PDB file of C-alpha atoms in Angstrom:
ATOM      1  CA  MET B  28      21.572  28.203   1.236  1.00 56.00           C
ATOM      2  CA  VAL B  29      23.476  27.310  -1.816  1.00 65.00           C
ATOM      3  CA  TRP B  30      25.780  24.450  -2.100  1.00 62.00           C
ATOM      4  CA  ASP B  31      29.278  25.335  -3.836  1.00 68.00           C
ATOM      5  CA  GLY B  32      31.031  21.777  -3.412  1.00 68.00           C
ATOM      6  CA  ILE B  33      31.745  19.124  -5.876  1.00 69.00           C
ATOM      7  CA  GLU B  34      29.146  16.545  -6.658  1.00 65.00           C
ATOM      8  CA  ARG B  35      30.704  13.110  -5.821  1.00 63.00           C
ATOM      9  CA  ARG B  36      27.564  11.027  -6.709  1.00 59.00           C
ATOM     10  CA  THR B  37      27.921   9.635 -10.018  1.00 65.00           C
ATOM     11  CA  GLY B  38      24.852   7.584 -10.238  1.00 60.00           C
ATOM     12  CA  ASP B  39      22.110   5.980  -8.256  1.00 61.00           C
ATOM     13  CA  SER B  40      23.290   4.540  -5.031  1.00 70.00           C
ATOM     14  CA  PHE B  41      22.323   1.133  -3.771  1.00 79.00           C
ATOM     15  CA  TRP B  42      19.824   2.616  -1.490  1.00 74.00           C
ATOM     16  CA  VAL B  43      17.916   4.470  -4.162  1.00 72.00           C
ATOM     17  CA  LYS B  44      17.736   1.153  -6.171  1.00 79.00           C
ATOM     18  CA  ILE B  45      16.349  -0.445  -2.918  1.00 81.00           C
ATOM     19  CA  PHE B  46      13.640   2.302  -2.458  1.00 77.00           C
ATOM     20  CA  ARG B  47      12.674   1.652  -6.067  1.00 79.00           C
ATOM     21  CA  VAL B  48      12.355  -1.936  -5.676  1.00 85.00           C
ATOM     22  CA  LEU B  49      10.529  -1.592  -2.383  1.00 83.00           C
ATOM     23  CA  SER B  50       8.116   1.057  -4.034  1.00 82.00           C
ATOM     24  CA  LEU B  51       7.432  -1.526  -6.849  1.00 87.00           C
ATOM     25  CA  ILE B  52       6.924  -4.357  -4.593  1.00 88.00           C
ATOM     26  CA  GLY B  53       4.536  -2.268  -2.381  1.00 87.00           C
ATOM     27  CA  TRP B  54       2.412  -0.932  -5.085  1.00 88.00           C
ATOM     28  CA  THR B  55       2.171  -4.395  -6.709  1.00 90.00           C
ATOM     29  CA  LEU B  56       0.974  -5.740  -3.478  1.00 89.00           C
ATOM     30  CA  PHE B  57      -1.532  -3.054  -3.253  1.00 89.00           C
ATOM     31  CA  THR B  58      -2.685  -3.614  -6.727  1.00 91.00           C
ATOM     32  CA  ILE B  59      -3.097  -7.457  -5.679  1.00 92.00           C
ATOM     33  CA  SER B  60      -5.084  -6.435  -2.668  1.00 90.00           C
ATOM     34  CA  LEU B  61      -7.436  -4.452  -4.740  1.00 90.00           C
ATOM     35  CA  VAL B  62      -8.395  -7.521  -6.840  1.00 92.00           C
ATOM     36  CA  ILE B  63      -8.684  -9.677  -3.835  1.00 90.00           C
ATOM     37  CA  SER B  64     -10.981  -7.050  -2.331  1.00 88.00           C
ATOM     38  CA  PHE B  65     -13.156  -7.036  -5.408  1.00 88.00           C
ATOM     39  CA  TYR B  66     -13.606 -10.908  -4.591  1.00 88.00           C
ATOM     40  CA  ALA B  67     -14.009 -10.812  -0.861  1.00 86.00           C
ATOM     41  CA  THR B  68     -16.372  -7.902  -0.389  1.00 83.00           C
ATOM     42  CA  PRO B  69     -20.209  -8.579  -0.032  1.00 82.00           C
ATOM     43  CA  ASP B  70     -22.275  -8.220  -3.094  1.00 80.00           C
ATOM     44  CA  LYS B  71     -24.359  -5.354  -3.582  1.00 81.00           C
ATOM     45  CA  LYS B  72     -28.028  -5.843  -3.578  1.00 79.00           C
ATOM     46  CA  PHE B  73     -29.538  -3.946  -6.465  1.00 81.00           C
ATOM     47  CA  GLY B  74     -33.260  -3.421  -6.990  1.00 82.00           C
ATOM     48  CA  LEU B  75     -33.210  -5.428 -10.228  1.00 80.00           C
ATOM     49  CA  LEU B  76     -31.529  -8.396  -8.393  1.00 76.00           C
ATOM     50  CA  SER B  77     -34.137  -8.277  -5.589  1.00 80.00           C
ATOM     51  CA  TYR B  78     -36.918  -8.170  -8.479  1.00 85.00           C
ATOM     52  CA  HIS B  79     -35.757 -11.250  -9.971  1.00 84.00           C
ATOM     53  CA  ASN B  80     -35.086 -13.006  -6.491  1.00 86.00           C
ATOM     54  CA  ILE B  81     -31.504 -13.323  -7.254  1.00 82.00           C
ATOM     55  CA  GLN B  82     -29.408 -14.128  -4.142  1.00 85.00           C
ATOM     56  CA  THR B  83     -26.572 -12.149  -3.228  1.00 83.00           C
ATOM     57  CA  ARG B  84     -23.854 -12.641  -0.531  1.00 81.00           C
ATOM     58  CA  ASP B  85     -24.207 -10.297   2.398  1.00 80.00           C
ATOM     59  CA  VAL B  86     -21.056 -11.212   4.252  1.00 81.00           C
ATOM     60  CA  TRP B  87     -17.176 -11.026   3.653  1.00 81.00           C
ATOM     61  CA  LEU B  88     -15.415 -14.245   2.440  1.00 81.00           C
ATOM     62  CA  ASN B  89     -13.308 -15.009   5.324  1.00 82.00           C
ATOM     63  CA  PRO B  90     -10.447 -16.804   3.515  1.00 84.00           C
ATOM     64  CA  LEU B  91     -10.032 -14.002   1.125  1.00 85.00           C
ATOM     65  CA  THR B  92     -10.344 -11.323   3.801  1.00 85.00           C
ATOM     66  CA  ASP B  93      -7.682 -12.998   5.817  1.00 86.00           C
ATOM     67  CA  TYR B  94      -5.353 -12.852   2.633  1.00 88.00           C
ATOM     68  CA  LEU B  95      -6.291  -9.291   2.099  1.00 88.00           C
ATOM     69  CA  TYR B  96      -5.806  -8.299   5.680  1.00 87.00           C
ATOM     70  CA  ALA B  97      -2.382  -9.867   5.733  1.00 89.00           C
ATOM     71  CA  LEU B  98      -1.345  -8.392   2.268  1.00 90.00           C
ATOM     72  CA  LEU B  99      -2.444  -4.833   3.437  1.00 89.00           C
ATOM     73  CA  TRP B 100      -0.206  -5.172   6.699  1.00 89.00           C
ATOM     74  CA  LEU B 101       2.676  -6.498   4.695  1.00 90.00           C
ATOM     75  CA  THR B 102       2.341  -3.604   2.189  1.00 89.00           C
ATOM     76  CA  ALA B 103       2.291  -1.121   5.179  1.00 89.00           C
ATOM     77  CA  LEU B 104       5.265  -2.892   6.565  1.00 89.00           C
ATOM     78  CA  PHE B 105       7.289  -2.439   3.366  1.00 84.00           C
ATOM     79  CA  SER B 106       6.223   1.306   3.401  1.00 86.00           C
ATOM     80  CA  PHE B 107       7.160   1.780   6.955  1.00 87.00           C
ATOM     81  CA  ILE B 108      10.661   0.283   6.554  1.00 85.00           C
ATOM     82  CA  SER B 109      11.115   2.463   3.496  1.00 80.00           C
ATOM     83  CA  ILE B 110      10.307   5.522   5.369  1.00 80.00           C
ATOM     84  CA  ILE B 111      12.446   4.817   8.220  1.00 82.00           C
ATOM     85  CA  VAL B 112      15.642   4.042   5.884  1.00 78.00           C
ATOM     86  CA  SER B 113      14.930   6.979   3.654  1.00 74.00           C
ATOM     87  CA  HIS B 114      14.845   9.210   6.938  1.00 72.00           C
ATOM     88  CA  PHE B 115      18.321   8.240   7.728  1.00 71.00           C
ATOM     89  CA  ARG B 116      19.667   7.904   4.083  1.00 66.00           C
ATOM     90  CA  VAL B 117      18.208  11.055   2.420  1.00 63.00           C
ATOM     91  CA  ARG B 118      20.038  14.146   3.493  1.00 61.00           C
ATOM     92  CA  ARG B 119      20.224  16.435   0.743  1.00 58.00           C
ATOM     93  CA  ALA B 120      17.704  19.008  -0.370  1.00 59.00           C
ATOM     94  CA  SER B 121      17.846  17.770  -3.852  1.00 56.00           C
ATOM     95  CA  ASP B 122      17.205  14.010  -2.768  1.00 58.00           C
ATOM     96  CA  ASP B 123      13.795  12.591  -3.425  1.00 60.00           C
ATOM     97  CA  LYS B 124      11.363  12.806  -0.602  1.00 64.00           C
ATOM     98  CA  TYR B 125       9.445   9.543  -1.420  1.00 67.00           C
ATOM     99  CA  TYR B 126       5.884  10.791  -0.700  1.00 77.00           C
ATOM    100  CA  ASN B 127       4.659   7.614  -2.409  1.00 80.00           C
ATOM    101  CA  PHE B 128       5.705   5.674   0.596  1.00 80.00           C
ATOM    102  CA  TRP B 129       3.687   7.695   3.079  1.00 84.00           C
ATOM    103  CA  LEU B 130       0.562   7.718   0.770  1.00 87.00           C
ATOM    104  CA  LEU B 131       0.693   3.820   0.496  1.00 87.00           C
ATOM    105  CA  MET B 132       1.361   3.286   4.048  1.00 87.00           C
ATOM    106  CA  ILE B 133      -1.632   5.639   5.061  1.00 90.00           C
ATOM    107  CA  ILE B 134      -4.037   3.996   2.449  1.00 90.00           C
ATOM    108  CA  CYS B 135      -3.049   0.383   3.651  1.00 89.00           C
ATOM    109  CA  VAL B 136      -3.334   1.038   7.261  1.00 90.00           C
ATOM    110  CA  THR B 137      -6.812   2.769   7.032  1.00 91.00           C
ATOM    111  CA  TRP B 138      -8.060   0.142   4.536  1.00 88.00           C
ATOM    112  CA  ALA B 139      -6.845  -2.701   7.122  1.00 88.00           C
ATOM    113  CA  ILE B 140      -8.735  -0.795   9.908  1.00 90.00           C
ATOM    114  CA  TYR B 141     -11.850  -0.414   7.659  1.00 88.00           C
ATOM    115  CA  ILE B 142     -11.736  -4.109   6.796  1.00 86.00           C
ATOM    116  CA  ALA B 143     -11.183  -5.082  10.499  1.00 85.00           C
ATOM    117  CA  ILE B 144     -14.316  -3.073  11.351  1.00 88.00           C
ATOM    118  CA  GLN B 145     -16.697  -4.100   8.570  1.00 82.00           C
ATOM    119  CA  ALA B 146     -15.895  -7.786   8.464  1.00 74.00           C
ATOM    120  CA  GLN B 147     -16.885  -8.243  11.985  1.00 72.00           C
ATOM    121  CA  THR B 148     -20.372  -6.714  11.491  1.00 63.00           C
TER     122      THR B 148
END
């Protein structure tokens, strides 16, 4: 179906700017959670470390894990809000689909579930 009407949009709307800001905030929080995850996860015990009797940490660091867990759920919440708002605001076929919000939400939720399972063991 081809649209023959007059394009009334002159630039980016308020909602498009909000989506961009939410996307930027979400991916920034995700990047920060990657850094926190690096420091919170248990150390890998390589053969060379065992040979030299160097101690490694076998458990998750609880304070950092709590921050990581909260940060992941906050990022997933930003993505979910963006998905809901875009569902009601994006109506034309030429509008962006914002697949990055779906990707970010799926990654954050699965990672939070993984951390919840692994941190308890």
